Coordinates of C-alpha atoms in Angstrom, one line a residue:
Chain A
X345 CA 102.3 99.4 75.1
X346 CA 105.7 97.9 73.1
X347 CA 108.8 97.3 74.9
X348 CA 112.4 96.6 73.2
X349 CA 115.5 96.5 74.4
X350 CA 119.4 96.9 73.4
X351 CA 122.5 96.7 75.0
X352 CA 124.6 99.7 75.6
X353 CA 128.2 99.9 77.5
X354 CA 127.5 98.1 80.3
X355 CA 123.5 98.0 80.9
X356 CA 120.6 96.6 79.1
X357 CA 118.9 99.4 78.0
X358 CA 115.0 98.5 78.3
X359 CA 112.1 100.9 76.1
X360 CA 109.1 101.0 77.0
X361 CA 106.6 103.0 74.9
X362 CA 102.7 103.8 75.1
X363 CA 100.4 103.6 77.9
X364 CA 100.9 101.2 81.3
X365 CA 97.9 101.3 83.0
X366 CA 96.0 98.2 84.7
X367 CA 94.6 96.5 81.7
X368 CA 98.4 95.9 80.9
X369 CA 100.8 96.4 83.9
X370 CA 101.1 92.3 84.2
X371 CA 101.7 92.2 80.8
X372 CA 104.4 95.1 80.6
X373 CA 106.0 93.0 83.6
X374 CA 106.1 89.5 81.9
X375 CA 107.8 91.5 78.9
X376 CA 110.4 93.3 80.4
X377 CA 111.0 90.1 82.9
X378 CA 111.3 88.0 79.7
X379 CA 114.1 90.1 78.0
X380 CA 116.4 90.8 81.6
X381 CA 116.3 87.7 81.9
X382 CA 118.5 86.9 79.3
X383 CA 121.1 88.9 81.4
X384 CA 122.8 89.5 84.3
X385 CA 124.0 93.3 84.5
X386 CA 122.5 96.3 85.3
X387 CA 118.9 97.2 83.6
X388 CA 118.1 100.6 82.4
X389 CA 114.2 101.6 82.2
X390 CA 113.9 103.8 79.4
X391 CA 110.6 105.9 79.8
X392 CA 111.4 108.5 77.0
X393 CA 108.4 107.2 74.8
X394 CA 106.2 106.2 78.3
X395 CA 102.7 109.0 78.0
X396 CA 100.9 106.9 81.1
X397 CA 101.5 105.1 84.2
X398 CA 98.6 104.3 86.3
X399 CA 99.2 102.4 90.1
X400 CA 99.3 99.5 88.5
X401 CA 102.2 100.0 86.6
X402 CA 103.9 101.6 89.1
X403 CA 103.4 98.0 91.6
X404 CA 105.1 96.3 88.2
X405 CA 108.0 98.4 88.4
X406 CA 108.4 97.6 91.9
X407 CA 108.1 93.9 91.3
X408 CA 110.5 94.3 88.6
X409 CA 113.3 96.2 90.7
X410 CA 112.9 93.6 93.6
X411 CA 113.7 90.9 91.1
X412 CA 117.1 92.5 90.1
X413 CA 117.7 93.7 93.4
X414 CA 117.6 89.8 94.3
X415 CA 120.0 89.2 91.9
X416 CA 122.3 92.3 92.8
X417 CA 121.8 93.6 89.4
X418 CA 121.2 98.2 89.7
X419 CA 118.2 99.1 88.3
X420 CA 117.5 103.0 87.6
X421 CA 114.8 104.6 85.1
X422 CA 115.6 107.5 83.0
X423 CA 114.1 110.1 80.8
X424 CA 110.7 110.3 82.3
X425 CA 108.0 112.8 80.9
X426 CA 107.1 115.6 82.6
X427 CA 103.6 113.8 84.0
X428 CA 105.4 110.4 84.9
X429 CA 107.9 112.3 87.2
X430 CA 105.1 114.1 88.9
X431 CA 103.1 110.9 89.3
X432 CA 106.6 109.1 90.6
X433 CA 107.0 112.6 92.7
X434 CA 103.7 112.4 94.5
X435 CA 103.9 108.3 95.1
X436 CA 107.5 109.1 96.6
X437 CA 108.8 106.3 94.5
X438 CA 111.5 109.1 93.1
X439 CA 113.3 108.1 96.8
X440 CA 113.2 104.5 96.2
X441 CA 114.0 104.0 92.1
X442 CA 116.8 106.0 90.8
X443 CA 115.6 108.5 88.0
X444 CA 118.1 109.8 85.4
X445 CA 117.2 112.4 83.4
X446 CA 119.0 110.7 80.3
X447 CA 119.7 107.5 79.1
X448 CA 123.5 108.9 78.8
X449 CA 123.8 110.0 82.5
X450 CA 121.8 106.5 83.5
X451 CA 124.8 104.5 81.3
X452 CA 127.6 106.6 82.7
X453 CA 126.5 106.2 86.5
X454 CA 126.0 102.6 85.9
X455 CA 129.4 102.2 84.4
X456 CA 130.7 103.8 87.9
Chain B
X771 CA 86.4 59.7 83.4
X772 CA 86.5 56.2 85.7
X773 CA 83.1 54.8 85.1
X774 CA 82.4 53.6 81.9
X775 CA 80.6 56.0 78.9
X776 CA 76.9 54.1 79.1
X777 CA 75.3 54.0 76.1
X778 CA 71.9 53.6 75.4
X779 CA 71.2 51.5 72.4
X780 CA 67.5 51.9 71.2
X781 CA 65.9 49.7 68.3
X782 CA 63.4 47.3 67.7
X783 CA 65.5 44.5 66.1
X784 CA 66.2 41.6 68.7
X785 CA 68.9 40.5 67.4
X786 CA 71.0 44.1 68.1
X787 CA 71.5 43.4 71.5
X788 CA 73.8 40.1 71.4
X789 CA 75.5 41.8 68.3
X790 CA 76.4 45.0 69.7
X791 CA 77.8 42.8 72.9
X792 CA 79.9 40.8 70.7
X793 CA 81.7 43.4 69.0
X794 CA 81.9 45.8 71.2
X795 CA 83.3 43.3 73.8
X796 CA 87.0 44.5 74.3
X797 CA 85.8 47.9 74.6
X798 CA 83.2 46.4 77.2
X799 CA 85.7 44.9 79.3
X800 CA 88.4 47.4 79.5
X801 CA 85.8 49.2 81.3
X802 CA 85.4 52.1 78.1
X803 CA 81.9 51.2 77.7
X804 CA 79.1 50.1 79.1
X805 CA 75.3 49.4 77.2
X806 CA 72.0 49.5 78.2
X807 CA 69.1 48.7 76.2
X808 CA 65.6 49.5 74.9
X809 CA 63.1 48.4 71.9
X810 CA 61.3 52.0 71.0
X811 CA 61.4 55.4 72.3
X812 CA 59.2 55.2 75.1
X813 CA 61.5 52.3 76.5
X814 CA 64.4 54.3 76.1
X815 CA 62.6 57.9 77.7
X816 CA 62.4 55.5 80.5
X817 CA 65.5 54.3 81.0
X818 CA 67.1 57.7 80.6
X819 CA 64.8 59.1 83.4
X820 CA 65.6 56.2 85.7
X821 CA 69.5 55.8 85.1
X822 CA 69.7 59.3 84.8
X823 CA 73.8 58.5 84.2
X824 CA 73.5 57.9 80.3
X825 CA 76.0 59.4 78.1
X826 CA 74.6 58.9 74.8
X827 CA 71.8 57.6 72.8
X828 CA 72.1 55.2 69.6
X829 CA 68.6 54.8 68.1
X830 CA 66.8 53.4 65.4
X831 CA 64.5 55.3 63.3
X832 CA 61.7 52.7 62.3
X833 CA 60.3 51.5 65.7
X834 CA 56.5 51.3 67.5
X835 CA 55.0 53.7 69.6
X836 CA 57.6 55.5 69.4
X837 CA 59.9 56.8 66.6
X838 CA 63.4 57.5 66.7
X839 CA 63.1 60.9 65.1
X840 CA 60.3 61.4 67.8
X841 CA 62.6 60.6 70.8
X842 CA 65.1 62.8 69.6
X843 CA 62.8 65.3 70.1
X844 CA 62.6 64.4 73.6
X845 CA 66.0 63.4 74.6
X846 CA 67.1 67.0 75.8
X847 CA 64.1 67.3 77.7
X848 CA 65.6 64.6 79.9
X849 CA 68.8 66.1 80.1
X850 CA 70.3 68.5 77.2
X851 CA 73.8 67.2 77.1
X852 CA 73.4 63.9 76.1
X853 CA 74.5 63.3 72.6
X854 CA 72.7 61.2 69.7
X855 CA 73.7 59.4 67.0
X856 CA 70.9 57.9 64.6
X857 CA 70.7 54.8 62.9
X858 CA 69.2 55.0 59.5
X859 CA 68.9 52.6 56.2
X860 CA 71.6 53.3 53.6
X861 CA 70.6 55.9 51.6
X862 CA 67.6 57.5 53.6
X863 CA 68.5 61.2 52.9
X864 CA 65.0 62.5 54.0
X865 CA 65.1 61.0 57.7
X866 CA 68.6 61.9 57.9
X867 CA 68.0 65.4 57.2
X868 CA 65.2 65.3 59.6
X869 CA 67.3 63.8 62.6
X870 CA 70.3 66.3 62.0
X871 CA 67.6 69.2 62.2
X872 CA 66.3 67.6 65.8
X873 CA 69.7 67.9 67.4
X874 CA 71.3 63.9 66.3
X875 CA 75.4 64.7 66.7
X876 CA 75.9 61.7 64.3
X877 CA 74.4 59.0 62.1
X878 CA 75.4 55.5 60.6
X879 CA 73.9 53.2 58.3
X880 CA 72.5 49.6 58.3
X881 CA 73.9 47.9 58.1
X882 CA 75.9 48.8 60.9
X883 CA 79.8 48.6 60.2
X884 CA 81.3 48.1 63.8
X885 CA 84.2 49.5 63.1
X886 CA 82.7 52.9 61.6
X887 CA 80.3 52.6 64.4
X888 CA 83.0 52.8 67.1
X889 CA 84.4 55.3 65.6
X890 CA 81.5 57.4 65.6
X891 CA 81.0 56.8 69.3
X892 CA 84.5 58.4 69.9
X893 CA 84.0 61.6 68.4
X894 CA 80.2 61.8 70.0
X895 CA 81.7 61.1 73.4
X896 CA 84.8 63.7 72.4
X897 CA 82.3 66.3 71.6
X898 CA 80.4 65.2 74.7
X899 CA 83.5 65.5 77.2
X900 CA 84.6 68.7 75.6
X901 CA 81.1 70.2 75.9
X902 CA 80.6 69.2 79.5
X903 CA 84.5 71.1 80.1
X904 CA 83.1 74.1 78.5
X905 CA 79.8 73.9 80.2
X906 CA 81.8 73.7 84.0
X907 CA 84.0 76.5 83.3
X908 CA 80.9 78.7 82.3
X909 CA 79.8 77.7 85.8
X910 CA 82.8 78.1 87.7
X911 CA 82.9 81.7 85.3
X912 CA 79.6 82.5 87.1
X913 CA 80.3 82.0 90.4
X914 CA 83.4 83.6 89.9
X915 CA 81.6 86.9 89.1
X916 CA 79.4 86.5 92.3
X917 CA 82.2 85.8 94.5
X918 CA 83.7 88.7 92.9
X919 CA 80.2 90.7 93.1
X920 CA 80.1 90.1 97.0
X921 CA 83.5 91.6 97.6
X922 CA 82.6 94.3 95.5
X923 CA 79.8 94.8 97.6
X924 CA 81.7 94.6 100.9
X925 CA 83.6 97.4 100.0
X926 CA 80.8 99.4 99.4
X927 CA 79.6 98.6 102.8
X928 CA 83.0 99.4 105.0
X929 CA 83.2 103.2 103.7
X930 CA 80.7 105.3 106.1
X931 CA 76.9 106.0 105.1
X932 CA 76.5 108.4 108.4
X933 CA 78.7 111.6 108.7
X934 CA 79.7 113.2 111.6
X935 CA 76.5 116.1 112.7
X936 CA 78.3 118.8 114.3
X937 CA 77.3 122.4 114.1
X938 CA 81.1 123.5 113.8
X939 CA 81.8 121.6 110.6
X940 CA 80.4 119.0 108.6
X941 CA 82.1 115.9 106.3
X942 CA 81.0 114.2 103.2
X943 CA 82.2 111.4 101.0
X944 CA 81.5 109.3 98.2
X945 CA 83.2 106.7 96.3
X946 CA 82.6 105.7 92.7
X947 CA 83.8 101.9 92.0
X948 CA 85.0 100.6 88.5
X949 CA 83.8 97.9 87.4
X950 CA 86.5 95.5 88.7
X951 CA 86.9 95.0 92.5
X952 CA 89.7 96.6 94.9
X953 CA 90.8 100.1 94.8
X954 CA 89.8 103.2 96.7
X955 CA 88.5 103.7 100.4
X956 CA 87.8 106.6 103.0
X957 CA 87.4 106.5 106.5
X958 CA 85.9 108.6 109.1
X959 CA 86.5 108.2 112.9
X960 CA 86.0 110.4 115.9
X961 CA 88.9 110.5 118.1
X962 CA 90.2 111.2 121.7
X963 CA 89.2 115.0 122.7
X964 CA 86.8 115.9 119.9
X965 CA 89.0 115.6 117.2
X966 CA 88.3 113.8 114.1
X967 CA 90.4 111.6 111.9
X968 CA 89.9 111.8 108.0
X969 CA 91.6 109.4 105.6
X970 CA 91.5 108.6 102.0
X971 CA 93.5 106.0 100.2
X972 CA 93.6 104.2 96.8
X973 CA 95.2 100.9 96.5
X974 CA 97.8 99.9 92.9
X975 CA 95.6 97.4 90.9
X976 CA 92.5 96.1 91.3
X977 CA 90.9 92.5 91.6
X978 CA 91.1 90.4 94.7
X979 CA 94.5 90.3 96.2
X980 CA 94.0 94.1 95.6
X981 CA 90.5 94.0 97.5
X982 CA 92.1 92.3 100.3
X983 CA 95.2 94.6 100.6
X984 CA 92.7 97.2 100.8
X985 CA 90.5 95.8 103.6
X986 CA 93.7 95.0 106.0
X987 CA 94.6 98.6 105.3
X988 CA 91.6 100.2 106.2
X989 CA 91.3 97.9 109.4
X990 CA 95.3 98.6 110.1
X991 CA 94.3 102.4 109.7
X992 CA 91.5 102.9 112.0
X993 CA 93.2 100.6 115.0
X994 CA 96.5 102.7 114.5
X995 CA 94.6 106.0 114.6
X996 CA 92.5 105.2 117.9
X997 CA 95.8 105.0 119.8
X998 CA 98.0 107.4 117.8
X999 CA 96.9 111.6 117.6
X1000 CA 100.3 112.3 114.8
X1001 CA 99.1 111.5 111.3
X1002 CA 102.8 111.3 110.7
X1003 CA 103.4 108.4 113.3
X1004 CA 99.8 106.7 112.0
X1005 CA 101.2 106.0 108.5
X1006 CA 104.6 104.7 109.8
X1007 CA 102.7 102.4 112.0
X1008 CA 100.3 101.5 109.4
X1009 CA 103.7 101.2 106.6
X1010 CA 105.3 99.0 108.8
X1011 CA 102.3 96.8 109.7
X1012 CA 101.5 96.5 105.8
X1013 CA 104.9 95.8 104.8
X1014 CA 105.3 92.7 107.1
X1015 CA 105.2 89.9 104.5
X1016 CA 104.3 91.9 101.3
X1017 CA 105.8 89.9 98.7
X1018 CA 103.4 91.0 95.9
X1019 CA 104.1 94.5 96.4
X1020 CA 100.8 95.7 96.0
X1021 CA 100.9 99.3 97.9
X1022 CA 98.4 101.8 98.8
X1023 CA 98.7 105.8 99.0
X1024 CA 96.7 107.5 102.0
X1025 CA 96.3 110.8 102.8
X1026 CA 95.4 110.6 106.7
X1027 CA 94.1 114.2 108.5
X1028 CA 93.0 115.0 111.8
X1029 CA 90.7 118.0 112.2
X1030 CA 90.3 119.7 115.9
X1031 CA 87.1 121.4 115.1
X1032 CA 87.1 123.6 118.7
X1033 CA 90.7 125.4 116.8
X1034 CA 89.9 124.7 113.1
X1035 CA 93.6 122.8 113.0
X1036 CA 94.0 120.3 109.9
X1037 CA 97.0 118.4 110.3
X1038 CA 97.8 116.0 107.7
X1039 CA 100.1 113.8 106.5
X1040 CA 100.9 112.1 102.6
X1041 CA 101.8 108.2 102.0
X1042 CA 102.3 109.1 98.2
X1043 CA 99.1 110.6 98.3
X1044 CA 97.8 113.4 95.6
X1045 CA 97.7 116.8 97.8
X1046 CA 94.3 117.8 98.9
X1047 CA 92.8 121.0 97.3
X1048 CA 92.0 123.9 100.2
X1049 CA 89.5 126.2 99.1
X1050 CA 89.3 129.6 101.2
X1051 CA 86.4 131.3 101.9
X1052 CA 87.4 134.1 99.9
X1053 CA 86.9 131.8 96.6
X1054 CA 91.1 131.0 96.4
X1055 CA 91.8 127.9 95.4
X1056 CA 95.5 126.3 95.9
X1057 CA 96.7 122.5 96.4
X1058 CA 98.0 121.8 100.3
X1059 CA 101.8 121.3 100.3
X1060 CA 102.8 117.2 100.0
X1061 CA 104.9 116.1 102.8
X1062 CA 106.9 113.9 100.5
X1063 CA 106.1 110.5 101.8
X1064 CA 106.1 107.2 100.5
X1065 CA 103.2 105.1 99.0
X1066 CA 102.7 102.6 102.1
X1067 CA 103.9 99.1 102.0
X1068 CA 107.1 99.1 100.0
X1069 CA 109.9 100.8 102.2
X1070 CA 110.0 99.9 106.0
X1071 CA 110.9 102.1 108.5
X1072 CA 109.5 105.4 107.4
X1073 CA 109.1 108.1 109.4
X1074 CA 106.3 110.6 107.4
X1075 CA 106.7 114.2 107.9
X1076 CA 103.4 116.1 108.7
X1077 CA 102.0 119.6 108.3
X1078 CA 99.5 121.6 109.7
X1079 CA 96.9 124.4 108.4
X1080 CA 94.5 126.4 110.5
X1081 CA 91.1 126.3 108.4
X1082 CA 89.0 129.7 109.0
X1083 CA 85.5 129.7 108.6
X1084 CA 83.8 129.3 105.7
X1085 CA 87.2 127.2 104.5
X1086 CA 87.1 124.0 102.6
X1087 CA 89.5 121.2 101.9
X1088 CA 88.8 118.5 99.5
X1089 CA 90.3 115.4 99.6
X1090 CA 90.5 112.7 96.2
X1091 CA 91.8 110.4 94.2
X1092 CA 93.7 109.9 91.1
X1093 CA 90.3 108.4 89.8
X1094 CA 89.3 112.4 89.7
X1095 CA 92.2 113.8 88.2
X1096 CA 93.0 110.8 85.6
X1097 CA 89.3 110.4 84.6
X1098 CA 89.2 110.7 81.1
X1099 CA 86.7 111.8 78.5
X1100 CA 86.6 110.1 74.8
X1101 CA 89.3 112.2 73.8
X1102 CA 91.3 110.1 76.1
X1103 CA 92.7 113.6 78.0
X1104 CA 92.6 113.8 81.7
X1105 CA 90.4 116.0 84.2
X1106 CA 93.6 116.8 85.6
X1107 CA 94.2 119.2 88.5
X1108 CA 93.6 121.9 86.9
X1109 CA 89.2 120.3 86.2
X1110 CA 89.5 120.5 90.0
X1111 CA 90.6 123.8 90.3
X1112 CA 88.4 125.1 88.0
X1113 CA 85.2 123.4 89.8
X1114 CA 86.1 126.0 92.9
X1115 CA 88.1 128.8 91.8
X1116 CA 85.5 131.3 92.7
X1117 CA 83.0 129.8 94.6
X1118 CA 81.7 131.3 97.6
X1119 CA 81.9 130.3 101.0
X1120 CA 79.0 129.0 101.1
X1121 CA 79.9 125.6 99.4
X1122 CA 79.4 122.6 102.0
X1123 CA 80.9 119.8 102.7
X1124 CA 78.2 117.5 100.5
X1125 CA 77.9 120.6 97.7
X1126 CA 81.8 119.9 97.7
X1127 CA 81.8 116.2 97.0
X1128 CA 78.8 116.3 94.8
X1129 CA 79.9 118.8 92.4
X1130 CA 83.3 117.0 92.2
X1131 CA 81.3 113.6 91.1
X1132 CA 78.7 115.7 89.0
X1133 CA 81.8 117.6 87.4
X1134 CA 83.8 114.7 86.3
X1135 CA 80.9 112.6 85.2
X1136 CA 80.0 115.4 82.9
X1137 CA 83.8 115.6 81.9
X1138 CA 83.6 111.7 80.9
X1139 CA 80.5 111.7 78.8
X1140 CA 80.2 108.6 77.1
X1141 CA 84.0 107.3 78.1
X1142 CA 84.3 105.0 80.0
X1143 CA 85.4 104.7 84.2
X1144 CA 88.8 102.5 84.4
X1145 CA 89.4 103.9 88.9
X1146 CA 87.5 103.9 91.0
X1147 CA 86.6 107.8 92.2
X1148 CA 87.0 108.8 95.7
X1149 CA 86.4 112.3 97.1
X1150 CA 86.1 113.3 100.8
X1151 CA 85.0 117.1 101.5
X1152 CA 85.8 119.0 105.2
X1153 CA 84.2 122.2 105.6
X1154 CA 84.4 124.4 108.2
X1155 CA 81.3 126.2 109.2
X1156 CA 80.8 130.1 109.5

């Protein structure tokens, strides 16, 4: 698991690459806490290069979007694999996280 | 530390005693150390059985009755963590050697320079403190991983070891743990009018907190389903009643069925649950439809859609958890859906409840091999008899 991060327009663009899974997840979470915290804006969870979530993961993300939420910063993920958007699908967590297929269509509806 | 480090001072030579008082006064009276005394090694056994508080051990080697290299021998008899530090003449390599080999931390040479001396009592009692850290950490470590071991244990003994004995259908399950505690649960329980209410669930993360979540779920699920006959309505009771105060956002999926076994009804409903495999009699195999709700615990409010299937005889439906599907081999790939499929596309309508859930566990274990199990794995069979 790496994550890295860059500014684009608007949003802090947040990678996250490898597998998430519960030997991790609190450690994925400390690292992406550690670099939006730096910021104030909008945050923008890359998952182009993301092969595995398990539950785990998925209860970081959470954590992570009720952080910015308390700080009135939009959070949305983009570019999920074809398995990570199933797993997001079946959890139901597609109706509570925005998903962007792109990180271009996640920049331009957070530039809106 | 408040008491001071006592120090047993062991050697033959009167004249130690008043010394060792004199020069080590400050240290005395700032309450740092405090000395006891003894003329051989039997003495000093003695004392350290009596006081029983000693620290460490400063001993001569040249004494009667008994030697210092002797007691040295003996000291961790009395209690293994106390520390030694020998007292030798200047240049007496051999007997140094000896002590070192019998466990002495430390030696200094007659005669004695106080100042190196107190020095040397430092870095023995350093070593000493730092040892006795390490030693209650192990400890707390250990009971720990019983603590841990009991709740592991407790939610072995909440899932149900008896299944309903009816001649129209029959219900198995099983659940695998990993070896960290929390995870996955089912539930049985016979309701109002002969129906029966099924439920599988798997909590995010594992450990204690998760253990916990699980436990009020379980209890939340089976008082919410005694007074509610929708599955739908259940998890929204059971969502809201979990969400209540949930600031670490752990969630848990549940599928929740109830089965009228006099019309063969299954209606069901998903909390961000994987969708249960139905197996006709005819050997088809297809995934139920989800109902598109949300993992409980996160959103309040929800209102869970439900849907219904009429089971014919001779059909099966097979409930699980992502600990099947994602259950890897050494490869690292997945059982996926598709292992499941392929464990009952074709079977016969024979296959019971128990033959279900078995072959699942016996399936996916053979999948693994050697790998090894990071979920726990849950699966939970209804058949409907011919």
């Amino acid at each position: 698991m790496d994550v890295t991060s860059q500014r684009t327009g608007g949003a802090l663009i947040v990678s996250v690459e490898g597998r998430v899974d519960g030997a991790n997840a609190r450690k994925f979470q400390k690292a992406v806490e550690s670099v939006i915290d730096d910021d104030d804006g909008a945050v923008i969870l890359d998952m182009e290069n993301l092969s595995y979530i398990s539950s785990a993961g998925l209860r970081s993300i959470l954590l992570i979007a009720k952080g910015l939420q308390k700080r009135n910063s939009q959070f949305a993920v983009c570019s999920l694999q074809d398995a990570i958007g199933e797993v997001f699908r079946i959890v139901g967590f597609d109706k509570i996280v925005t998903i962007h297929s792109s990180q271009g269509e996640a920049v331009s509806a957070m530039g809106s | 530390m408040n008491r001071p480090y006592k120090i047993l001072v062991v050697d033959d030579e009167p004249d130690l005693e008043p010394l060792m008082l004199q020069r080590m006064r400050r240290h005395i009276r700032a309450g740092r150390y405090s000395f006891v005394f003894a003329r051989n090694g039997l003495e000093a056994l003695d004392r350290l059985n009596e006081d029983g508080d000693i620290d460490m051990v400063l001993s001569d080697i040249n004494m009667p009755q008994m030697d210092g290299l002797t007691l040295l021998e003996q000291i961790p008899k009395v209690d293994p963590n106390i520390r030694s530090v020998i007292i030798s003449a200047y240049g007496d390599m051999k007997n140094i050697r000896t002590a070192m080999n019998r466990g002495a931390f430390d030696f200094v040479t007659k005669p004695v320079d106080f100042k190196d001396l107190q020095i040397t009592i430092e870095r023995t009692l350093a070593h000493m403190m730092e040892w006795r850290e390490a030693l209650s950490y192990r400890d707390k470590l250990v009971s720990i991983q019983n603590e841990l071991e009991v709740a592991s244990r407790i939610q072995q003994s909440i899932l149900p070891s008896e299944f309903p004995d009816d001649l129209r259908y029959q219900v198995y399950g099983n659940m695998e743990p990993a070896r960290d505690v929390g995870g996955d649960f089912f539930d049985i329980m016979l309701l109002d009018e002969g129906q029966i209410g099924l439920a599988i669930a798997d909590v995010s993360d594992k450990g204690v907190p998760a253990a916990l979540f699980m436990m009020s779920c379980r209890t939340l699920l089976k008082g919410v389903a005694i007074g509610l006959t929708e599955p739908g309505a259940v998890l929204g009771e059971v969502n809201d009643l979990l969400h209540e105060d949930n600031e670490t956002m752990l969630f848990v999926t549940v599928l929740y069925a109830v089965y009228n076994p006099a019309t063969g009804e299954l209606t069901y409903a998903s909390g961000g649950h994987d969708p249960p495999l139905l197996i006709r009699s005819d050997g088809s195999v297809s995934l139920l439809p989800l109902t598109d709700g949300i993992a409980l615990g996160v959103v309040p409010e929800l209102e869970y859609k439900q849907h219904s299937i009429t089971l014919g005889p001779g059909d099966t439906v097979v409930l699980y958890t992502d600990g099947v599907t994602e259950a890897q081999n050494t490869d690292g790939s997945a059982f996926e859906v598709d292992g499941l499929h392929q464990i009952f596309a074709g079977s016969s309508a024979y296959l019971k409840a128990r033959e279900g859930t078995d072959l699942v566990f016996e399936k996916v274990r053979e999948f693994m091999g050697e790998a090894s199990q990071f979920d726990d794995i849950t699966c939970l069979t209804l058949h409907r008899d011919n």
